[in-house]
Every structure is written in C-alpha cells, then in structure tokens.
Amino acid sequence: MSKQMTGAEMVVEALKDQGADTLFGYPGGAVLPIYDAIFQQNFVKHVLVRHEQGAAHAAEGYARSSGKVGVLLVTSGPGATNTVTGLTDALMDSIPLVCITGQVPTHLIGSDAFQECDTVGITRHCTKHNYLVRSIEDLPRILHEAFYVASSGRPGPVVIDIPKDVQFATGTYHGPKNIQHKTYQPQVKGDLAKIRHAVEMMAAAKKPVFYTGGGVINSGPEASALLCELVKLTGFPITSTLMGLGAYPASGSNWLGMLGMHGTYEANHTMHDCDLMIAVGARFDDRITGRLDAFSPGSKKIHIDIDPSSINKNVKVDLGVIGDVAHVLEDMVRIWRTSAPQVDAGALKQWWKQIDTWRERKSLAYRPSKETIKPQHAIQRLYELTKDRDTYITTEVGQHQMWAAQHYHFEKPNRWMTSGGLGTMGYGLPAAIGVQMAHPQALVIDIAGEASVLMNMQEMSTALQYRLPVKIFILNNEYMGMVRQWQELLHGGRYSESYSEALPDFVKLAEAYGAVGIRCSDPDKLDDAIMEMINSPKAVIFDCVVEKAENCFPMIPSGKAHNEMILAELSDDAGVEIGSIIDERGKLLV
Amino acid sequence: MNAPTLNPPPPPPSPYSSALGKANIEQHTLSVLVDNEPGVLARVVGLFSGRGYNIESLTVAEVAHGEHLSRITIVTSGPPEAIEQIGHQLERLVPIHKVTDLTLHARAIERELAMVKVRGKGDDRVEALRLADAFRARVIDATTESFVFELTGNADKIDQFVELMRPIGLVEVSRTGVAAISRGPEPI
Ligand SMILES: Cc1cc2nc3c(=O)[nH]c(=O)nc-3n(C[C@H](O)[C@H](O)[C@H](O)COP(=O)(O)OP(=O)(O)OC[C@H]3O[C@@H](n4cnc5c(N)ncnc54)[C@H](O)[C@@H]3O)c2cc1C
Ligand SMILES: Cc1ncc(C[n+]2csc(CCOP(=O)(O)OP(=O)(O)O)c2C)c(N)n1
Ligand SMILES: [Mg+2]
C-alpha cells in the first residue's frame, strides 16, 4: 500500500482511494504540480468551472445529490478567496466538501509573496476544519483525515492548503486504512434509555408532530426510509424544514407541507398547538421558530441530532438524543414495534380533525390569471410535467425558491438542492452542474430568479463544455422579488434598488453560450414551452416571464408567532396595511 | 495612576435574546485539552469572538510534551444556557480532546500569578511591604523608590491586593490569567 511519490501524485492517489472520481476546479500557479498529476491519469474527472465560487457550489450539488463528498481544487490567493462564499454555504447547510487549495512555497509563507493569502486564517471560520500541510510526511494522513472529518458526524467543508514545495516533494504514500481519528469521534448511536423514554412520551402524546430537517437527508436514504416507517407506525403528522424536503414523500397522507416563515398554515399551526414535538435532524432555525418566546408554547420537545451544540441552542428541549438519525430511528422503530404502545387513538383522531380544518384554509392558494403567468402556476406546471421523470431540482435564492419549495413536491431524498442557511444567490446554476455530473442521465433543473442566476451565469460555459443538459428555469419578475416584497411590507413600498434594470435578453444569452433559449409569457403556451425545454438534449435557459408584483404567501412576519401568519386572502384586500402587521421589533429582524 | 472605571453602556437589546436576555449571569472556568498544533488557539479564540462569548481570562501551555497536549483554561461568563453552548461549541472543534466545566463538575482550585510594580518613598514603602507580607507576596525586584511584588492566589485575592496598592503608588500589573485544576485524585 505504501508507495513513493510526489505530493501532487498523492493528492490524485488519495482521491482515487476515497472514491472521489469527480473534481471541480480552476488552475493557477500554486496548483500546477497537481494539475500535472491530473493530466497523467484517467480516474479522476476534472470539471473546469469558470469561477471558483462555482466550483464550490458544484461540489455541493454533487455531494447533496449523491451522498458523497464533493471535491474542489483551486489555486492560492484569489482562487482560495473566491471559494469562501461556497465554503460558508456548505458549513451552514452541513454539506461535506474537501477543498484543496494551493499555497505559496513554505519558505515564502508570511512574506506577502505573489498570490499569497492566509488561507487557513481566512477559512477557519467558514470550514468545519482546515489544514496547512507543512511537510510531505503529513500529507497522506491529512488527505484521508479531511475526507473523514468532512463526512462524519455533522458534515461540513474541510480545506487542505498545500504549499507548492510540498506538492513537488517526494514522500511515502499511505492508503486510508481504518484511520482512527485522535480526537474527532462523533457519537452515532443514541442512548437507548433516552430512546425508550422518547417512545413513552410519543405513546402518551395527544397532539404530536414530527418536525424533520436536513439531518435526515445527511444521514442517508436509510434514514428517510426509517422515518417513513415511524410515521406510518405512529400515525403522527409530519412537517419538514426547507432542508429536509423529500425525506418523507409529499404524497404521503401524513404530510403537512413545509413549515416556517413561508410554510403552510397547517404545518405552522400544528407546530404551535402540539403537545409533543419530535425534532429530527433540524436545528430550530429562526425561519422556523419565529418569535422564540411564542414558539410552540405548550409542547414537550424531543430533539434527535448528531451535534450536541444543536440541542438547546435556540429552544430548550425536554429530551435531547444525540446520535445519527438513521441509527436512532432504527432503535426507535424497533422499540416502538416490540413495546407496541397503546396510543390515545381518540385524541389522535381529534388532532387530525383539527389539522384538517387548518388544511381547509388552503394556504398555498393564489389568484390565478389568464393574462400573465403566475409564478406559482409555472412551478405547478413544471412539477406536473417533470414529476414522472428522474428529476433533480436546484434553486437560486428568493421568492422563486420559496415557490419551488411550496409547489414542487418531492417524493425522495437528495432530489432538492437549495441554499438554506446562507441563502446564497448564484448557488443554483453551479449546483445543477454538480448534480448533473453525479447523475448524467437525469433531468436537472435550476429553478431561478433573474437576479440570482446572473451571479454565476458564467457557469453556462462549464455546462456547455461538458455537454451537461441542465435546464435553467427563470421565474423572471424583473425584480429582486424577495427584496421587493419586504420593501412593500416593511418600508412603505419604497423599492430601493430592487428593480432588475438592464437585464440581458436571456434567449440571446443562451444562444451566445451555445445553449438553447426559450421564452414564454403566455399561460396558454406554458406547457408546450416546458415540454420543449425538457425534450431538448442541450442546456436550456428558459425565460419564464411572470407576474411582477406577486408576493410569496403564506408568511409569518418577522418577530411573530406561528399562529399569526399572513395569508394570501388577507393580503389582497389589506394592501398597504400589511406594513402595520409587522411591528418595530419585527423590522429589526432579518 | 487612575484606574479607568469601566461602566460600559448596556448593550442594545438583541431581538434574538428574548429567551436568554435577562437570565442570571454566571462565571465559569473551563478546562480544554487540545492537540498542540498550529492555529489551535486561534480556533478557540475565534470561536469566542465569532459567537460573541466573553473571555474573562485565558491561559494556555503545553502540559504533555510527548503527546503534544496543551491545556487551555478559560474563564467565561454568561447565562447557564450560554455556558452550556460554549462547551458544546468547543467540543465541535476537531483538535479538541476534552472540555470540562470545572465550576460545574469539579470544585476546582484556581490560581493566578501577578507581578505588581509599586513606586513610593518613606512611609509608603513600609506600608507596601506590610501589606505584601499579609498577602504572602514576595519582593522580586527592588530599587530605592520601587518594588515589584510576586503574588499568587485566586483572582479575587489579586484584585484586592492591587486595589490596596493603588493609593500607595501602583505603577502597573502583569497577570497570567487563571490556571485551574480539579480537587481529589482523578483527572478531569
Ligand atoms: C429566502 C429564504 C427563506 C427561507 N424560509 C424558510 C422557511 O419558510 N421554512 C424553512 O424551513 N426554512 C426556510 N429557509 C431555510 C432556513 O434558513 C434554514 O436553512 C433551514 O430552516 C434549516 O433547516 P434544518 O433545521 O433542517 O437544518 P440544517 O441546516 O439542514 O441542519 C441539519 C441539522 O441536523 C443535524 N444533523 C446533520 N446530520 C445529521 C445526522 N446524520 N444525524 C442527526 N442529525 C444530523 C445537524 O447537526 C443540524 O442540527 C429559508 C431560507 C431562505 C434563503
Ligand atoms: C449573494 C446574495 N446577495 C444578496 C442577497 C439578498 N437577497 C435575497 S433574495 C434577493 C433577490 C433575489 O432576486 P431574484 O433572483 O430575481 O429572485 P426573486 O425573489 O425575484 O424570485 C436578494 C437580493 C442574497 N440572498 N444573496
Ligand atoms: Mg426576480
């Protein structure tokens, strides 16, 4: 297993040993030896992006859709700093990445050498961990350790900064073996006594709800399967965060839709009124809790999470179970089955009756139009026309992202790639490229806003170079719609700088890149146009011209409780008065 | 020398602090065993600044040379929920072996070393030496018009000594910060 080779060759060898067959990158002086090693092998496929931020998001899309670690390679200085947004995005959303950066030679570090920057210093705050490799002896261990750290426990991005002299140096390579990390050994198995206690609490509940999140996706398809089984066994209602969509199928009868700021009426009211909340791999984000002191005031709370710091961070819970979702749910399902607890069937029936009255509010309804394409309608049509295919959805950030979450329905995990925690405009197109690399035969669609997609539009070239037929479905409202909506609700309709001026002609832009451009503004022609997009063997930019002033509802205004949602009906006739719904305290919040 | 009276204005109300805001503030001493690798201290300090936690005092030194283990002692303050978070956040750092809240779990012994420079003549010198004796402070440097005292003890004792020296002619103080260890035969 141990062989003599250069540091650059070790990088490639370690990628092979880790099964990392796809690498997103951009060359430069400080990584030339590694690019030379890549040139001389056939295992690792390198995807040349057009901006290092694109490499990071592509690696994220690759990772999230495949369950593998996403890998990127960039040069020192500007190459490294350009990845910072993507690394931060991956940290916030718990995405496993390994980012290899070149560094100036060891003896020049600290001298303000050409394209030197303190990469480990800069990325310390936006990585799960990072390394500066000081000698060739350390390199094989660090390479394998980086994959281990990125993918175990709560996943996250890891940077390996490799000075150029270390890439040239020769040393002894070791394979991954079963590296036992000295200090980092996250707990995956949950405490059985606590799981038993959780089952007792669940059996006694009269108004329970599962609140699930991205941790279920992180834990793997097995976790989703176990979650579905547990929902079936218990008969409890289930809602999910933006990050957890697809873990439980949207067609499942216990599904309440997404919760939170733009979640459904039924999901948020169920959370508010429940007597037992079972949080599974979700982190009580402020988009979920709204006003903390009014968050589900009457409930007992169970929280299953692999990261002890997630438990009791924002919301105090009654029972925290530390462990991996799949491991804990496996025990929970087994204990539930063997103990076959007597649930209060009468109470549960009553609870479902209550939930059904909330469902009747039809909180995702919107006023249809014959003249313009309503953005919600566009997503619904896109869903209907793609749901029976092998489809993966990515998004940019804004209203379109929320409409996608509300109106596109996911049946399986790993099909939905979105920037939740950081909310990075420009995520969706490179992420789609990463997804398409992982799933060459699949239909990959970036549901985009016209403002966001311009932030990494250069990646169209990447898509074309590798013949990746990604579809960019732009809900073009000629506004930074989400910003415009907040300005309408909070700032008296003063639309400061939120109008998308001087937009490119997206059809011509597509053609300029060598892709296909489609435009549609007529609701009657929408289906045909979508079919044309789906059937195109090439990358497509679809300019879907939608209603400009549409707001995304329902919405829990900042600083409000779950049962103080604004619904679309109210907003229609209340108009300007919506501003008064949000108080001064709420305006302070983001 | 006039000691600046530190009376910071109350922080602006954070919209997020409703749950934690008015909780009682406690002071805790955390002991953190870390791999002594480059940057580890920056990780710990960066965590505190990045997440807005307080550092009242911080000391660090290698304690097991062969194993490259360092021990960081941090005195921090905040509501109990925040202190619990700090512990968990520290545990997330990859090169960290163990975090122990000595205040919570170990009836810790805490000591700090201070060197205190005092300038004065005549009766002031006599008074300084008398007080030093009472505090078991040693003279480690002397001139005809100054002393440097060395003093160990818990932070309160040192505070008290410094306050007593102030009117006599306190020039400056250098303190190590708190080192702490648990009582009894067991390690942390
Ligand atoms: C414009 C905009 C609007 C938004 N509106 C909403 C909204 O209305 N509703 C909404 O839900 N979100 C919304 N979000 C997203 C929101 O900001 C958060 O990203 C999201 O709510 C967090 O999801 P999560 O709690 O599932 O946590 P994640 O960020 O997915 O974190 C996962 C949690 O699971 C844990 N975990 C990870 N792996 C495992 C494992 N193997 N086993 C056990 N636990 C594990 C982690 O420790 C962590 O605590 C919005 C974002 C944007 C940009
Ligand atoms: C990099 C970045 N800059 C700024 C923002 C703030 N922001 C959030 S949504 C949004 C508008 C997005 O506009 P568009 O992509 O057209 O989407 P729409 O809301 O119109 O659907 C902005 C500017 C952000 N999330 N990311
Ligand atoms: Mg827009």
mmCIF file of C-alpha atoms in Angstrom, chain A residues 307-311 322, chain B residues 83-93 99:
data_model
loop_
_atom_site.group_PDB
_atom_site.id
_atom_site.type_symbol
_atom_site.label_atom_id
_atom_site.label_comp_id
_atom_site.label_asym_id
_atom_site.label_seq_id
_atom_site.Cartn_x
_atom_site.Cartn_y
_atom_site.Cartn_z
ATOM 1 C CA ASP A 307 -24.387 17.717 17.003
ATOM 2 C CA PRO A 308 -24.694 18.264 20.769
ATOM 3 C CA SER A 309 -24.445 22.015 20.209
ATOM 4 C CA SER A 310 -27.673 21.981 18.187
ATOM 5 C CA ILE A 311 -29.586 20.749 21.212
ATOM 6 C CA ILE A 322 -27.504 12.689 20.499
ATOM 7 C CA ILE B 83 -22.139 28.408 29.071
ATOM 8 C CA GLU B 84 -23.531 25.003 28.092
ATOM 9 C CA GLN B 85 -23.460 26.129 24.424
ATOM 10 C CA ILE B 86 -19.866 27.299 24.766
ATOM 11 C CA GLY B 87 -18.857 23.855 25.988
ATOM 12 C CA HIS B 88 -20.574 22.128 23.076
ATOM 13 C CA GLN B 89 -19.243 24.586 20.535
ATOM 14 C CA LEU B 90 -15.712 23.977 21.827
ATOM 15 C CA GLU B 91 -16.245 20.235 21.524
ATOM 16 C CA ARG B 92 -17.049 20.692 17.831
ATOM 17 C CA LEU B 93 -13.514 21.895 17.124
ATOM 18 C CA VAL B 99 -13.848 20.200 27.553
#
